[in-house]
Coordinates of C-alpha atoms in Angstrom, one line a residue:
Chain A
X1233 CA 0.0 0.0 0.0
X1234 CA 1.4 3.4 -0.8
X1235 CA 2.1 5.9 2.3
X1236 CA 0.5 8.2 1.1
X1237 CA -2.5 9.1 -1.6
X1238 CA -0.9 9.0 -5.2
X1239 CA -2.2 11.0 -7.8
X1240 CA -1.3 11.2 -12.0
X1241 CA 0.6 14.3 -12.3
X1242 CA -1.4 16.7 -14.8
X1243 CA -0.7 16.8 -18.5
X1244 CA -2.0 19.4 -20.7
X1245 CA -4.1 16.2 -22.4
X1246 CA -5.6 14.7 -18.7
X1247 CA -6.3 18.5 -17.3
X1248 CA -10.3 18.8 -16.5
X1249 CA -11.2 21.8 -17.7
X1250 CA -15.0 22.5 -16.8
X1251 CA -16.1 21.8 -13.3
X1252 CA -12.7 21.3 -12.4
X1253 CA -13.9 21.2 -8.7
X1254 CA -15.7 18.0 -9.5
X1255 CA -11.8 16.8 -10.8
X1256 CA -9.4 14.2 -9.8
X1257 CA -6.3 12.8 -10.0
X1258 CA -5.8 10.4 -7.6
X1259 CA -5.1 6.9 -8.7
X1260 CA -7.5 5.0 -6.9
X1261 CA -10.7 7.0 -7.3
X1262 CA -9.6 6.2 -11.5
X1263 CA -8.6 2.8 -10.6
X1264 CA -12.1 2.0 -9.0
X1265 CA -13.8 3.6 -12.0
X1266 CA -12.0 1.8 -14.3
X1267 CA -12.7 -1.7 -12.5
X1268 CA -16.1 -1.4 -11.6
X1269 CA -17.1 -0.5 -15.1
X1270 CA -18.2 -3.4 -16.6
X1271 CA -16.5 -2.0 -20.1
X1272 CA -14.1 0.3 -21.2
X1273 CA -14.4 2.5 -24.1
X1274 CA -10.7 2.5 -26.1
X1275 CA -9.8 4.9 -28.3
X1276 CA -6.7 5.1 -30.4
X1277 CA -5.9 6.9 -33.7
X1278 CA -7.5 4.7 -37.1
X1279 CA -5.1 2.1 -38.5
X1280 CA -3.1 3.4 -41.5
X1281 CA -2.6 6.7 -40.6
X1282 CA -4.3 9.9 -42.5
X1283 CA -7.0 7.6 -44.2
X1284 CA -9.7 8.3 -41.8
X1285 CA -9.8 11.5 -39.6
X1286 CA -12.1 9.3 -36.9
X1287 CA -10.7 7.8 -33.8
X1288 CA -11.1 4.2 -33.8
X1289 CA -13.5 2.6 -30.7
X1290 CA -13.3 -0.6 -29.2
X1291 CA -15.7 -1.8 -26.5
X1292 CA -12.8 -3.6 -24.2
X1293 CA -13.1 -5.2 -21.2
X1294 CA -9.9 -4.3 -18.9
X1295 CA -8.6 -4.3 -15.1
X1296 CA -6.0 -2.5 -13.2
X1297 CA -2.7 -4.5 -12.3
X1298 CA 0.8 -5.2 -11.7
X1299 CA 2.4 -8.5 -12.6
X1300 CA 5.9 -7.5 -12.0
X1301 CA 5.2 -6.3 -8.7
X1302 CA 1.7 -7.7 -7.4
X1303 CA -0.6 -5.9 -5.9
X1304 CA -4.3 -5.6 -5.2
X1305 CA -4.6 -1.9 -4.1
X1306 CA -6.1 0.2 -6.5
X1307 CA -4.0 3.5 -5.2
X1308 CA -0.8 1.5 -6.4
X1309 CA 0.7 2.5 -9.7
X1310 CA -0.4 -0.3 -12.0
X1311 CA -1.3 -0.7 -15.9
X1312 CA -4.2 -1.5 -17.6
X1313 CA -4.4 -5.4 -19.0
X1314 CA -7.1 -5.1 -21.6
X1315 CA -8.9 -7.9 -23.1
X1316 CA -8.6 -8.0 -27.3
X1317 CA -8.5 -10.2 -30.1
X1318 CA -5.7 -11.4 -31.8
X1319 CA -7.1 -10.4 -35.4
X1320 CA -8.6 -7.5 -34.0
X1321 CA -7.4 -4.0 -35.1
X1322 CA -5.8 -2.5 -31.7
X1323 CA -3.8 -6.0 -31.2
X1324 CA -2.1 -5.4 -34.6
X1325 CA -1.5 -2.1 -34.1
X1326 CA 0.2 -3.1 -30.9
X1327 CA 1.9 -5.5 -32.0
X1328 CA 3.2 -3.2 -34.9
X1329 CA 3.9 -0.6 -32.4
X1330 CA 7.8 -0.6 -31.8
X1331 CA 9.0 -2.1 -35.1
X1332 CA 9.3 1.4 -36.4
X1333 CA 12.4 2.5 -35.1
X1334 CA 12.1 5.7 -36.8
X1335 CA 9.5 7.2 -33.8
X1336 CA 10.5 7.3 -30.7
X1337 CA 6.8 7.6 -29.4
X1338 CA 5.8 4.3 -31.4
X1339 CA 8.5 2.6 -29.2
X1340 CA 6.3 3.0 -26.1
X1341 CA 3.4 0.9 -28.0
X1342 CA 0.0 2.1 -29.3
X1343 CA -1.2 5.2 -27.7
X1344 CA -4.5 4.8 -26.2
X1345 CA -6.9 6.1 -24.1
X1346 CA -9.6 4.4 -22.6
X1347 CA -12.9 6.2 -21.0
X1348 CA -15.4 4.3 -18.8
X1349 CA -18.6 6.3 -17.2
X1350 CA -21.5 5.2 -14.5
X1351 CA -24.5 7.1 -14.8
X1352 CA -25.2 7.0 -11.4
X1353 CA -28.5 9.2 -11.1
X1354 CA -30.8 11.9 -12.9
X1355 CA -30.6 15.4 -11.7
X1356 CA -33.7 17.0 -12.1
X1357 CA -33.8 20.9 -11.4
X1358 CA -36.2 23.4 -11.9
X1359 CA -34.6 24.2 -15.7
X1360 CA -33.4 22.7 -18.1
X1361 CA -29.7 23.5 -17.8
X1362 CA -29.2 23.1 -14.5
X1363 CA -30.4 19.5 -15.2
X1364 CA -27.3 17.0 -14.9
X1365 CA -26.1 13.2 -14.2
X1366 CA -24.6 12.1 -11.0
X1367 CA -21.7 10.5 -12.3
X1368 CA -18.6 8.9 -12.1
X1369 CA -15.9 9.2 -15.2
X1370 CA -12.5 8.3 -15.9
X1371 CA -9.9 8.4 -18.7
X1372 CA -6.8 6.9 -18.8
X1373 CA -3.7 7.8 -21.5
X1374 CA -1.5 5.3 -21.8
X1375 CA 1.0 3.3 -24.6
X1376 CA -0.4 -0.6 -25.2
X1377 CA 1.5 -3.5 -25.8
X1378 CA 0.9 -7.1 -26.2
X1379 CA 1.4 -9.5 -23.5
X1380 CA 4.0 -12.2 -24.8
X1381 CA 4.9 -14.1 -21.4
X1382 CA 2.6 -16.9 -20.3
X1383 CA 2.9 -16.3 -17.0
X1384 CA 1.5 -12.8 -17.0
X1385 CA -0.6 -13.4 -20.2
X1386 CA -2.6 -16.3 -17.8
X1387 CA -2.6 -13.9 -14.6
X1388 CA -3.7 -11.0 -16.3
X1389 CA -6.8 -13.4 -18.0
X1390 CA -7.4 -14.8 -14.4
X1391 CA -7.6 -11.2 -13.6
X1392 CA -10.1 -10.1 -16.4
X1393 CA -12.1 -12.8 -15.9
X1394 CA -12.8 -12.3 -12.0
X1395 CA -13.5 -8.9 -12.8
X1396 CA -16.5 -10.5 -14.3
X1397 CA -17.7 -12.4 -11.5
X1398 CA -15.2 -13.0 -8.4
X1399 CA -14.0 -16.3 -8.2
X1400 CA -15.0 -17.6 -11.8
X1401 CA -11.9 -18.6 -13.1
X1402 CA -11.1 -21.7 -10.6
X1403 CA -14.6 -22.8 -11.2
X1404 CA -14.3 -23.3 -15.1
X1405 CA -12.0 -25.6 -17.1
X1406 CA -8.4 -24.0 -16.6
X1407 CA -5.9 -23.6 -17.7
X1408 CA -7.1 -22.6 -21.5
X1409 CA -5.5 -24.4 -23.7
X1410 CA -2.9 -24.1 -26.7
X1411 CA -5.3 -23.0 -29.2
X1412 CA -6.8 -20.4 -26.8
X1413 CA -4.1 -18.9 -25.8
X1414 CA -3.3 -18.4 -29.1
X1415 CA -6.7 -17.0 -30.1
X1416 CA -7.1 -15.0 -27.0
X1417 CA -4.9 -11.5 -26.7
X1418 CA -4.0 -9.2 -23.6
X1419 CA -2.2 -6.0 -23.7
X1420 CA -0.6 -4.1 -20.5
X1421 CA -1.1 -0.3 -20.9
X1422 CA 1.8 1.7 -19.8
X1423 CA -0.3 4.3 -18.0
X1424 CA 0.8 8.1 -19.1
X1425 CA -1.8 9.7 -16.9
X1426 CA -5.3 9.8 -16.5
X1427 CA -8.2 12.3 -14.6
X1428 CA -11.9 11.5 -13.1
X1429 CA -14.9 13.5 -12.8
X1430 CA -17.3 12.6 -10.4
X1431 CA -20.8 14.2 -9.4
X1432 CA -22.8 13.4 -6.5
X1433 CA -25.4 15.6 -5.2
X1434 CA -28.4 16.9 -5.5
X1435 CA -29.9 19.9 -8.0
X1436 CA -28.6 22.9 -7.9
X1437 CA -30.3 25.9 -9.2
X1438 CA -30.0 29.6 -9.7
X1439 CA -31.7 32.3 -7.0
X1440 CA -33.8 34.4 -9.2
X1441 CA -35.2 30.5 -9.9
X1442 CA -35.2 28.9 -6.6
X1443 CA -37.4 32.3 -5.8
X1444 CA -40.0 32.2 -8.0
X1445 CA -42.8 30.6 -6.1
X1446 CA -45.2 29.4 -8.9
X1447 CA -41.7 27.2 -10.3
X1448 CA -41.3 25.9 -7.2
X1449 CA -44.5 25.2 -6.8
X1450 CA -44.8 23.3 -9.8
X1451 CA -41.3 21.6 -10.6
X1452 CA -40.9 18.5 -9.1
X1453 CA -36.7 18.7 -8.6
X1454 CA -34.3 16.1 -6.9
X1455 CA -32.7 12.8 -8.2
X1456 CA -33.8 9.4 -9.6
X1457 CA -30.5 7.2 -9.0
X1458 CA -29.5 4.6 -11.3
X1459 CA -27.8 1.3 -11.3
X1460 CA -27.0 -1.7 -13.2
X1461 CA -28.5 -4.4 -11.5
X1462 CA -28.8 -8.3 -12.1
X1463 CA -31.4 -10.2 -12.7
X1464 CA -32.3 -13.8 -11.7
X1465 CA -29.6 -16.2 -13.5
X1466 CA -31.2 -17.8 -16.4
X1467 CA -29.3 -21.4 -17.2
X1468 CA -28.3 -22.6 -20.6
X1469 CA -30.4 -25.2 -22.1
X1470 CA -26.7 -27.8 -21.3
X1471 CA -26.7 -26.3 -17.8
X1472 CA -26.8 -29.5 -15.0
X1473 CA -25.8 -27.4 -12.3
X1474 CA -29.4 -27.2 -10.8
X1475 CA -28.3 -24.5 -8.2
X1476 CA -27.1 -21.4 -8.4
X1477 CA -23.7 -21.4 -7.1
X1478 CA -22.9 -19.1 -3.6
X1479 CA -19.5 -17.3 -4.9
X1480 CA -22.4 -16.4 -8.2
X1481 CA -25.1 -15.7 -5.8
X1482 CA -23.2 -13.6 -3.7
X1483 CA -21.9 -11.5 -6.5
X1484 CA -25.0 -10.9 -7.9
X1485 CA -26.4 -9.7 -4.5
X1486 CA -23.9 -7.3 -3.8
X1487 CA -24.8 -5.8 -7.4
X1488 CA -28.6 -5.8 -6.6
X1489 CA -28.2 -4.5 -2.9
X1490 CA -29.7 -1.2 -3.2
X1491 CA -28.4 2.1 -4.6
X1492 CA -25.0 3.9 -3.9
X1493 CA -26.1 7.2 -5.0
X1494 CA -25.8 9.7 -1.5
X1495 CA -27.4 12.9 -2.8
Chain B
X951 CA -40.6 6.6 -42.6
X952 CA -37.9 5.4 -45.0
X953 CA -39.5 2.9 -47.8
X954 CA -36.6 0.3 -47.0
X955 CA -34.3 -0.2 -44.0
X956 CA -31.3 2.1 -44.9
X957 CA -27.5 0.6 -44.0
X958 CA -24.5 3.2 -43.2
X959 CA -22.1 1.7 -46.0
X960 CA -19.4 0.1 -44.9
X961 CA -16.1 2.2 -44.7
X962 CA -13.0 1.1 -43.9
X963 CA -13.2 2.5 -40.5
X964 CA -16.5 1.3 -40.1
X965 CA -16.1 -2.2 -41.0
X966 CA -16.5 -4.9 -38.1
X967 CA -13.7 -7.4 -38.4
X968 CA -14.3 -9.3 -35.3
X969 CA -17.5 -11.9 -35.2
X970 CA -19.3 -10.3 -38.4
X971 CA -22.0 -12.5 -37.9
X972 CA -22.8 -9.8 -35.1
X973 CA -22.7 -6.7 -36.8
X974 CA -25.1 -4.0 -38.3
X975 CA -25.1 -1.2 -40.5
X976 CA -28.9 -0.3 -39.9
X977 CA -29.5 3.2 -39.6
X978 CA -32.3 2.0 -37.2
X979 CA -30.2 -0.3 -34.9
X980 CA -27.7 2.0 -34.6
X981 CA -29.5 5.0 -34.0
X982 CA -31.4 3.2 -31.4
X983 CA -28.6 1.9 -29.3
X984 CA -27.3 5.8 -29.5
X985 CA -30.9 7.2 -28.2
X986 CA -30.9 4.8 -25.7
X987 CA -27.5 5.5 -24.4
X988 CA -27.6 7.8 -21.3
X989 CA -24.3 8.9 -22.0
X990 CA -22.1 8.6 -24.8
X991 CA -17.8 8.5 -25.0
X992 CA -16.9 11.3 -27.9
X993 CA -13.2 10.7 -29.2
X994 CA -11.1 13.3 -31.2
X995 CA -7.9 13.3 -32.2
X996 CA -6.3 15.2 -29.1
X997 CA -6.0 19.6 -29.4
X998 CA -3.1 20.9 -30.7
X999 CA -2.2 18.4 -33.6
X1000 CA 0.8 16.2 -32.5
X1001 CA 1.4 17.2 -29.1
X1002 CA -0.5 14.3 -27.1
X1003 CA -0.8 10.9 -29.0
X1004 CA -3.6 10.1 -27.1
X1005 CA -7.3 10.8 -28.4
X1006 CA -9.6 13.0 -26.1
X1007 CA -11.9 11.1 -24.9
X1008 CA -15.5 13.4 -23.2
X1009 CA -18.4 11.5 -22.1
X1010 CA -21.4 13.8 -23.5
X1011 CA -25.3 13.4 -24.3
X1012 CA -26.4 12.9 -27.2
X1013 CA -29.5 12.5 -29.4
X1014 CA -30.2 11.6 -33.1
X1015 CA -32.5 13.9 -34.9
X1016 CA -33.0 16.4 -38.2
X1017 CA -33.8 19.7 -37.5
X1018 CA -33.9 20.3 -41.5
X1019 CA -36.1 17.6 -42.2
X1020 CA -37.5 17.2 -38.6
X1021 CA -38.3 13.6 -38.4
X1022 CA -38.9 10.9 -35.5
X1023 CA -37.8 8.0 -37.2
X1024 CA -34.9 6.6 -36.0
X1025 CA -34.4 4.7 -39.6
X1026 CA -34.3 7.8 -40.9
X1027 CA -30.6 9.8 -41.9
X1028 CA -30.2 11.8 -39.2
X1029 CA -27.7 13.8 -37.6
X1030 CA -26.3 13.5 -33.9
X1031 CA -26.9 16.2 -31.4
X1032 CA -24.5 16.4 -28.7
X1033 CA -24.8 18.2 -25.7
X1034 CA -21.7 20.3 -24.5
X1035 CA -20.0 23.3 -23.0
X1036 CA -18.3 26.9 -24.3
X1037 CA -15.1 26.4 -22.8
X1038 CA -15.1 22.5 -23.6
X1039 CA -12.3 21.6 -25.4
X1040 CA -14.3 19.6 -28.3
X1041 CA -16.9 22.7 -28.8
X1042 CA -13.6 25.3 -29.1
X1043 CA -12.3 22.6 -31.9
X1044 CA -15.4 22.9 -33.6
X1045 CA -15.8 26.5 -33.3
X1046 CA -12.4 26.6 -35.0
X1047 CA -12.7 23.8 -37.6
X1048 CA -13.6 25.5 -40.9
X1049 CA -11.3 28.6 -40.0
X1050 CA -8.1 26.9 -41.5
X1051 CA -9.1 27.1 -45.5
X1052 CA -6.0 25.1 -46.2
X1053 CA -7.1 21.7 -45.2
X1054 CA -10.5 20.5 -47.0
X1055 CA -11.2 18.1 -44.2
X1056 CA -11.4 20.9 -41.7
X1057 CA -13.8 22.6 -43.9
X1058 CA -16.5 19.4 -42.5
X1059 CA -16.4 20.4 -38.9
X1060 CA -14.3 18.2 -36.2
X1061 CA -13.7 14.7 -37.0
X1062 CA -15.3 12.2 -33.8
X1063 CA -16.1 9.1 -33.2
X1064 CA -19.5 8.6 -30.9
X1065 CA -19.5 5.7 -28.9
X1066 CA -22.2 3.7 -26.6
X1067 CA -21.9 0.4 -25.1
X1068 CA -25.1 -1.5 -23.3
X1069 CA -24.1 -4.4 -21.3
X1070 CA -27.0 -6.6 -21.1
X1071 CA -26.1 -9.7 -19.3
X1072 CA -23.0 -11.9 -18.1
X1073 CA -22.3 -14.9 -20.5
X1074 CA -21.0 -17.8 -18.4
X1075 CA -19.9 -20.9 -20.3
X1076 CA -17.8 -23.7 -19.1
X1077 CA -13.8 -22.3 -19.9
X1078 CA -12.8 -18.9 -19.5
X1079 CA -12.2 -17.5 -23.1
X1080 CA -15.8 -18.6 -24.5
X1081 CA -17.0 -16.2 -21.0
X1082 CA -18.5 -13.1 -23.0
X1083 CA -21.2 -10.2 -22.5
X1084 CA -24.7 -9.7 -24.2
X1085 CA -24.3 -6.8 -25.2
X1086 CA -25.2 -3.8 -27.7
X1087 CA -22.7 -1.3 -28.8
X1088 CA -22.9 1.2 -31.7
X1089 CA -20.2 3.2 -32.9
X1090 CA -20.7 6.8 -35.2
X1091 CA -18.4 8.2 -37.3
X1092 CA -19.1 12.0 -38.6
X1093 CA -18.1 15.9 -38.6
X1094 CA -19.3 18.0 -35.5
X1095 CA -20.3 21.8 -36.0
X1096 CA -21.4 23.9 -33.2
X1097 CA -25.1 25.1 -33.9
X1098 CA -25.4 28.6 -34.6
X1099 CA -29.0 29.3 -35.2
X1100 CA -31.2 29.7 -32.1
X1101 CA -34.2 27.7 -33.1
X1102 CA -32.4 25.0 -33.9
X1103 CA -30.4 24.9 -30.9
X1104 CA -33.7 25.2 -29.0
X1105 CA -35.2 22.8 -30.7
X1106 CA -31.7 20.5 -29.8
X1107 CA -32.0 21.3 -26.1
X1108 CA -35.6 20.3 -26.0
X1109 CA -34.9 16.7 -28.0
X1110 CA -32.2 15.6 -25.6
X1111 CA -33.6 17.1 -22.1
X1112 CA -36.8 15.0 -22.9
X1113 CA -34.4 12.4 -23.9
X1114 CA -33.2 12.1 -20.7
X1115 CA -36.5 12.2 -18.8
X1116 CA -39.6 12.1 -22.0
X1117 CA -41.9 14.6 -21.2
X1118 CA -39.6 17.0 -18.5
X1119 CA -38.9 19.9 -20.7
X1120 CA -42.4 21.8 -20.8
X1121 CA -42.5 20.8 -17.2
X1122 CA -39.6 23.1 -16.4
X1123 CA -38.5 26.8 -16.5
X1124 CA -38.4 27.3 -20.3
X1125 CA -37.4 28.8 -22.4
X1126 CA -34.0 29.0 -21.6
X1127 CA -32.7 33.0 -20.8
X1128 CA -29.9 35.0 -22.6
X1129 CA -27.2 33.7 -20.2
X1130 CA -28.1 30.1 -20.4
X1131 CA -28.2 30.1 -24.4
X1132 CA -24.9 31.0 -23.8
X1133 CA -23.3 29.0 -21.5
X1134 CA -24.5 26.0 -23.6
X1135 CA -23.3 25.2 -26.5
X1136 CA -25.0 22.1 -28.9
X1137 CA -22.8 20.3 -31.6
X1138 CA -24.7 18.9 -35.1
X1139 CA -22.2 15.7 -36.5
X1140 CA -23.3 15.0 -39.6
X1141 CA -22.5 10.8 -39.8
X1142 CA -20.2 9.6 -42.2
X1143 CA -20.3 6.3 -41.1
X1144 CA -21.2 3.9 -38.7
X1145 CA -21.8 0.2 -37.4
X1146 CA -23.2 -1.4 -34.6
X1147 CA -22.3 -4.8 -32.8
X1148 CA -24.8 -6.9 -31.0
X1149 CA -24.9 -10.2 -29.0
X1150 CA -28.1 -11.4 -27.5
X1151 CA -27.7 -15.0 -26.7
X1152 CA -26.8 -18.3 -24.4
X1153 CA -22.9 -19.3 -23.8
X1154 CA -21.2 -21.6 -26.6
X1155 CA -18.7 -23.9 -26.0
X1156 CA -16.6 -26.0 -27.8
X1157 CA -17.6 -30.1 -28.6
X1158 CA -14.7 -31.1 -26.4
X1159 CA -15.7 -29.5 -23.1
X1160 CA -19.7 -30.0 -23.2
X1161 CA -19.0 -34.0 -23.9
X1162 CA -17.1 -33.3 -20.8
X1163 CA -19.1 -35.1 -18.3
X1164 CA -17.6 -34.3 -15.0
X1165 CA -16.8 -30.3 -16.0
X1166 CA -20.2 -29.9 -16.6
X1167 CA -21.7 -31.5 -13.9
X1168 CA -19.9 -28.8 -11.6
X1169 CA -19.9 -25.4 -14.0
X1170 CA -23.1 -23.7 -14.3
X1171 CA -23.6 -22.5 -17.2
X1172 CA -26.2 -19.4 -18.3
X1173 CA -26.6 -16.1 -18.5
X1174 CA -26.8 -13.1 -15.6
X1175 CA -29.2 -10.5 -16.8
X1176 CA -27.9 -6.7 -16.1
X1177 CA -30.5 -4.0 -16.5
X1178 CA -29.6 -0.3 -15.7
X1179 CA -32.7 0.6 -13.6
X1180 CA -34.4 3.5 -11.6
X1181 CA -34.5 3.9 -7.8
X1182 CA -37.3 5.5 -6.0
X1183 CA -36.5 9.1 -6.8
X1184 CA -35.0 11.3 -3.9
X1185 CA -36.7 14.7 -3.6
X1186 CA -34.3 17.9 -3.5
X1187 CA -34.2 20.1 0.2
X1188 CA -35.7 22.7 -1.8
X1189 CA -38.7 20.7 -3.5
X1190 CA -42.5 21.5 -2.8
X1191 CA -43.9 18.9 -5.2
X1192 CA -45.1 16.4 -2.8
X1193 CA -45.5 13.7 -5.1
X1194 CA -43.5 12.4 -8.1
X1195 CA -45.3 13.6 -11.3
X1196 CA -47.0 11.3 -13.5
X1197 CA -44.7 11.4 -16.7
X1198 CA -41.7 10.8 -14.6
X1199 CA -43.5 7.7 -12.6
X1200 CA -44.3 6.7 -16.3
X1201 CA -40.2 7.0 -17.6
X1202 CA -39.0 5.6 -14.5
X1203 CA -41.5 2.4 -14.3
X1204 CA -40.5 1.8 -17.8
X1205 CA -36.6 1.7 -16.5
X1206 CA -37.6 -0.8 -14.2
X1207 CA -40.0 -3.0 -16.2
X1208 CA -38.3 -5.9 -16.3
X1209 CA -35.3 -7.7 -18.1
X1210 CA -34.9 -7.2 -22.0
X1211 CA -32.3 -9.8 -22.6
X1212 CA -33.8 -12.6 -24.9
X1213 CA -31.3 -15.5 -24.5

């Protein structure tokens, strides 16, 4: 555990502009983001260079981590290990990443950034633009490379998958075998720096607003919280496991129990 | 109404490469995943040309509609509305897209890629790398410009406040004052391109593991259901409306009606 709160020092590209109250920097309000989000938006400039002016976007699903030096605290520096494809574009870009040895940056792997937002409630005030989201954003820059060594490449798919639901892996067939290993892909992003935004309250509005009797009067204002929640398990027609198991149960619970919005 | 179902046509940034048994060009399924979408992750390539690598990533909300040929179609072509600030950095890039006559791309307005993930339930198979999501994700490719004309900013900010919650914007203070047209700025992209990736289904595994006897006699297999839903909404200090209105009742009991995954 670090001695003492880290946070990812501010680049021009991570700053928070607007509402920069509602800002920050510290590694393990992102790292919690990042992990509880059940996926991560990647962006990363289109394959081939100038052909398309659009970033590409990947759904991914990704975790926070350290192989080389373990550790399960979020406030640790750690990279990103991102789920991917090996035929899919970000993987060959990775992989391509570093064979140019004319740019320095494409030494460091594929630049990416990857965003993940929970909409955590509706903020409902008396006008229109004083309406907002309680929320909970973050965005981490980093370079991506592709995970070569088994060791890390099985850790880091342990990892993923138990992200999913805890405890997961040990209760499936493991260790995957030869062929998907090879089909599967991880990379490690190198993190650069990274920012979150977070909102929690309730509606704010103006005086000459919050005045006027007859709005008042009428407006219903406060917050309708949100949450992804799970529903009953429904079992594949092959299924023979007539139970539920606990460590499923038991994750699904603690995504149903009730609302974490505090307004 | 369209008189067929129009496609976006495939680009080569636009083409799915990965499971294309899962992907769509519909102008209707995409659109719909956007609408539906409380928030979506807007990429660009990163202010000031080449001095971050990384793509700016902003989540933002956003809406499809056509304020030329106002229509409530979502098959329709339509343009994206998003929802930002003045001092943002992606409205100040599209405020100054089209100043630069030397480039013609500029001239379109500021390349972005529009992005929205729903995660609609937890596919659990029997090994680790055929684990997946249900899920619906929809990606837009187009050429933002900030919206200039008043009515048709109005007519923006109405479109995604009732987007949010259907119905709330004649229930409000409207319309918006001076200072507030101001201080919010709305962005037209019109879409290039764009593709959407669905999968709604049970787990599939591989012939070797499910004549597996003994591994699946102990792995349940099946699907979670995940469903962003509504809490009983939490009045403000300041409200006086003692009891939730009927249209929001109505949007909220919809949220909460029930699981849509069809596995």
């Amino acid at each position: 555990m670090p001695s003492q709160s880290l946070e990812y020092p501010k680049q021009p590209y991570s700053t928070v502009n607007r509402y920069d109250s509602r800002a920050s920097y510290s590694l393990e309000t992102i790292h919690q983001i990042i992990n509880t989000s059940p996926v991560l938006h990647v962006s990363f400039a289109a394959p081939g260079g100038g052909d398309s002016p659009f970033p590409a976007v990947l759904p991914m699903i990704g975790q926070m981590g350290s192989f080389a030096r373990p550790s399960a605290d979020t406030g640790d520096v750690l990279d990103l290990y991102l789920h991917g494809y090996v035929s899919s574009r970000i993987v060959n870009q990775a992989r391509g990443a570093g064979s140019d040895g004319e740019e320095e940056e494409k030494k460091k792997g594929l630049p990416l950034t990857a965003a993940a937002t929970h909409v955590d409630g509706l903020v409902l005030s008396l006008t229109p633009n004083s309406h907002s989201y309680n929320y909970r954003s973050a965005v981490l820059f980093g370079h991506a490379e592709l995970v070569t060594d088994v060791a890390e490449k099985l850790w880091a798919m342990e990892l993923i998958t138990n992200s999913v639901v805890r405890d997961r892996w040990r209760h499936t067939r493991v260790p995957p075998n030869g062929a998907e290993m090879q089909s599967t892909s991880i990379l490690r992003v190198k993190i650069a720096g990274g920012s979150a935004k977070i909102r929690s309250d309730m509606p704010s509005d103006e005086k000459a607003d919050t005045q006027d009797a007859e709005l008042v009067d009428r407006v219903w204002t406060g917050v309708v919280p949100l949450r992804l929640t799970a529903g009953e398990p429904l079992p594949a027609p092959g299924n023979r496991v007539s139970e539920v198991p606990a460590y499923l149960r038991e994750h699904i619970g603690e995504a149903c129990s009730g609302f974490e919005v505090k307004p």
